[in-house]
Short mmCIF file of C-alpha atoms in Angstrom, two decimals:
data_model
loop_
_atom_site.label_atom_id
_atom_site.label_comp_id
_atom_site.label_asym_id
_atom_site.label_seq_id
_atom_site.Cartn_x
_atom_site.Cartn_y
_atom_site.Cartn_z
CA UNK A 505 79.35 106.87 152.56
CA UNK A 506 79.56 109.92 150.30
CA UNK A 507 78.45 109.75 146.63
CA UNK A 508 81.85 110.79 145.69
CA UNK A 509 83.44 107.29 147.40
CA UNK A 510 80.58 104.71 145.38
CA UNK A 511 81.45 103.21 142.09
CA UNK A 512 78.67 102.20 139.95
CA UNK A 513 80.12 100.58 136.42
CA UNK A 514 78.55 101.55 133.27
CA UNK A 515 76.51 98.72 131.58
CA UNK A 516 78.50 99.07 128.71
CA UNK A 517 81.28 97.88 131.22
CA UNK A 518 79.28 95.19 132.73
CA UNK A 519 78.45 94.13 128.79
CA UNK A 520 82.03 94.03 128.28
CA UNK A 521 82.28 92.32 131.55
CA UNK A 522 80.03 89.30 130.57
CA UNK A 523 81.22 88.90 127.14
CA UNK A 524 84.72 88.40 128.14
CA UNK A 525 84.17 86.12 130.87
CA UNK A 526 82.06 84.20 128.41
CA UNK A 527 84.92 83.81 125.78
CA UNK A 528 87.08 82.54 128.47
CA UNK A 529 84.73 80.05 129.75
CA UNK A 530 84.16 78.06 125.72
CA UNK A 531 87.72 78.89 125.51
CA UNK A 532 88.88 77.10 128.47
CA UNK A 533 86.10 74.13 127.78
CA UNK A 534 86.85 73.65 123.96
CA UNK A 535 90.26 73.20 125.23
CA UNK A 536 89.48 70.59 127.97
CA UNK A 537 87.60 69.03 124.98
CA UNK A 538 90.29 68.53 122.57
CA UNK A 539 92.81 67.22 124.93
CA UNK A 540 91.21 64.34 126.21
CA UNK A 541 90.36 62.93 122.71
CA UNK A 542 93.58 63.21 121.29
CA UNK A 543 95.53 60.89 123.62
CA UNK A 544 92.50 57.80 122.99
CA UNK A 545 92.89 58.50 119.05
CA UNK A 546 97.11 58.38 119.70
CA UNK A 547 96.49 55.29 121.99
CA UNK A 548 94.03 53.78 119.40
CA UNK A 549 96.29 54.12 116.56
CA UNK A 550 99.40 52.46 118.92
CA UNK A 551 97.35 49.83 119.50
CA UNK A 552 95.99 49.30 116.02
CA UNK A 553 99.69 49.53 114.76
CA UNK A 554 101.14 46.94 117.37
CA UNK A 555 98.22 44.48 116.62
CA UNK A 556 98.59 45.14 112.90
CA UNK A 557 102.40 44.35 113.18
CA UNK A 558 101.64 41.10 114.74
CA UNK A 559 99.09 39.99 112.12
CA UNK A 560 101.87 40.69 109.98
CA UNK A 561 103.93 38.16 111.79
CA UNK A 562 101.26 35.61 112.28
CA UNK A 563 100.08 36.18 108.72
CA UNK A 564 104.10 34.72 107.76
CA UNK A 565 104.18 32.21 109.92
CA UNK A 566 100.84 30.80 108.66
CA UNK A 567 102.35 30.55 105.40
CA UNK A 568 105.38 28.38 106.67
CA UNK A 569 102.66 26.38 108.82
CA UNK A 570 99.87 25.77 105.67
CA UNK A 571 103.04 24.31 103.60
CA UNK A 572 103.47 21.80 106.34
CA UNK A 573 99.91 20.67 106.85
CA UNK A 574 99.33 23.45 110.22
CA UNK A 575 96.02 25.28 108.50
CA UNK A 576 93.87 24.37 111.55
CA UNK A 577 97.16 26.12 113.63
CA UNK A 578 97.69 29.21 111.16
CA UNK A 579 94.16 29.73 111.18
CA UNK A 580 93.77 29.81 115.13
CA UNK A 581 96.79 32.11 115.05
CA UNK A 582 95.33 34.11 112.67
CA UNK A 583 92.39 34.18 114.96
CA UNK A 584 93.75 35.01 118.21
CA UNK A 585 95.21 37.63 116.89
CA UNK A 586 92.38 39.09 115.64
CA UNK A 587 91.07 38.65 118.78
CA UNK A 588 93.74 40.46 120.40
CA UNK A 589 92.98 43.45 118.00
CA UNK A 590 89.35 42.93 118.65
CA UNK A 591 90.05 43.38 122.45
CA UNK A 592 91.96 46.06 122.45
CA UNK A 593 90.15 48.02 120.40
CA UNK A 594 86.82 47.17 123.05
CA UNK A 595 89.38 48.69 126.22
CA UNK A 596 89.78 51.82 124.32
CA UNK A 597 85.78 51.93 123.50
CA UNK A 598 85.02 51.17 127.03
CA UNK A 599 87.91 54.23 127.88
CA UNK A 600 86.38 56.90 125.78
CA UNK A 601 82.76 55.75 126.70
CA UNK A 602 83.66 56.14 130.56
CA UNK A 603 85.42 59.89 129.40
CA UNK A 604 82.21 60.98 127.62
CA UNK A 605 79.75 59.99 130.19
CA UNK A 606 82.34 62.17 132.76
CA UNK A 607 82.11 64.57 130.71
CA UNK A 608 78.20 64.70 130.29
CA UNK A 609 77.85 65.07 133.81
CA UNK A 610 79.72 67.56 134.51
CA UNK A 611 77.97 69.38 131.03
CA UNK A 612 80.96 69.33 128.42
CA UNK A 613 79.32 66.78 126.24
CA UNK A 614 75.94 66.22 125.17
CA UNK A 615 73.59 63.15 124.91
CA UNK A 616 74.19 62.57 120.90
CA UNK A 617 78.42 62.33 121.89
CA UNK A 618 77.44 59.77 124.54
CA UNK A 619 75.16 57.38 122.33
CA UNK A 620 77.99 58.15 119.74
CA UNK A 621 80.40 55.90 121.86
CA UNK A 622 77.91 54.00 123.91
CA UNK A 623 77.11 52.65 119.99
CA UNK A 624 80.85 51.94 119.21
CA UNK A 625 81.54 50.52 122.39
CA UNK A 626 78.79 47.71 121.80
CA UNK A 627 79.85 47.51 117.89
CA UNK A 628 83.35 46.63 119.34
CA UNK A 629 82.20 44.55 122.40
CA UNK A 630 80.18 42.17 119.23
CA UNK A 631 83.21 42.19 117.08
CA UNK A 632 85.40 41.07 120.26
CA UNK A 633 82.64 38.41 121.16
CA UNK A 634 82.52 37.28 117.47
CA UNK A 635 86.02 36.87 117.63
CA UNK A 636 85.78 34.57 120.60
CA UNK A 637 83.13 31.96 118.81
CA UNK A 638 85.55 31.82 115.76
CA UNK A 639 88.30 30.25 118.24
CA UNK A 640 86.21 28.15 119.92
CA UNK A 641 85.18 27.21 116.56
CA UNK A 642 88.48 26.91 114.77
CA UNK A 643 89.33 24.94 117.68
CA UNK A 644 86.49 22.86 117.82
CA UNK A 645 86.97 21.55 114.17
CA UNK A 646 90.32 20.37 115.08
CA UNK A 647 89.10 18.23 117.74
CA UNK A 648 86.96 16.65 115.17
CA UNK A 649 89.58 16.50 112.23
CA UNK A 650 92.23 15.86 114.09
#
């Protein structure tokens, strides 16, 4: 080889190089960031709307049932589909716990993101449980009243 045939880049070039390739790479990841925690949040609020909408309805029934003497029913109504709420709301905790641990192993999330939802998945797996004992409770006192 003759001098005249090697190409040696400047530094500035190899500056320019890095910093580009650098603004590409947060780009690209910021991106992969936001997408994936938009569709739980779209999901969460479907579900929270459905659930909500059925409370509704259960909330109007249990006035028709409480004028007839169905409390113990309304109530347990009322309950389950609290419950309901209360389990959904745990599937999409347990969804975006499962994305942020992928996402801390491959490096796009850090440790505080991860105890973030590892915290509201348990908060919602307690308010699902608690949901549970208030059925078997509601249910229980109508064995005894009834």
């Amino acid at each position: 080889m003759t001098p005249a045939n090697t190409y040696q880049p400047t530094d500035e070039f190899r500056e320019h190089l890095e910093r580009e390739v650098l603004r590409r790479y947060r780009r690209n990841t910021r991106e992969q960031m936001r997408r994936p925690v938009r569709r739980p949040r779209l999901a969460k609020a479907a579900a929270i709307v459905i659930v909500s909408a059925s409370l509704g309805a259960t909330a109007g029934f249990a006035s028709a049932q409480i004028g007839q003497g169905g409390v113990r029913d309304s109530l347990l109504a009322a309950a389950r589909a609290a419950a309901m709420l209360a389990q959904t709301r745990f599937d999409i905790a347990k969804a975006e716990a499962g994305d942020v641990t992928a996402k801390v192993r491959v490096g796009m999330a850090n440790q505080e993101t991860l105890a973030a939802a590892t915290a509201e998945l348990r908060d919602m797996e307690a308010r699902r449980n608690a949901m549970g004992v208030n059925i078997d409770e509601i249910s229980a006192s109508g064995r005894r009243h009834g």
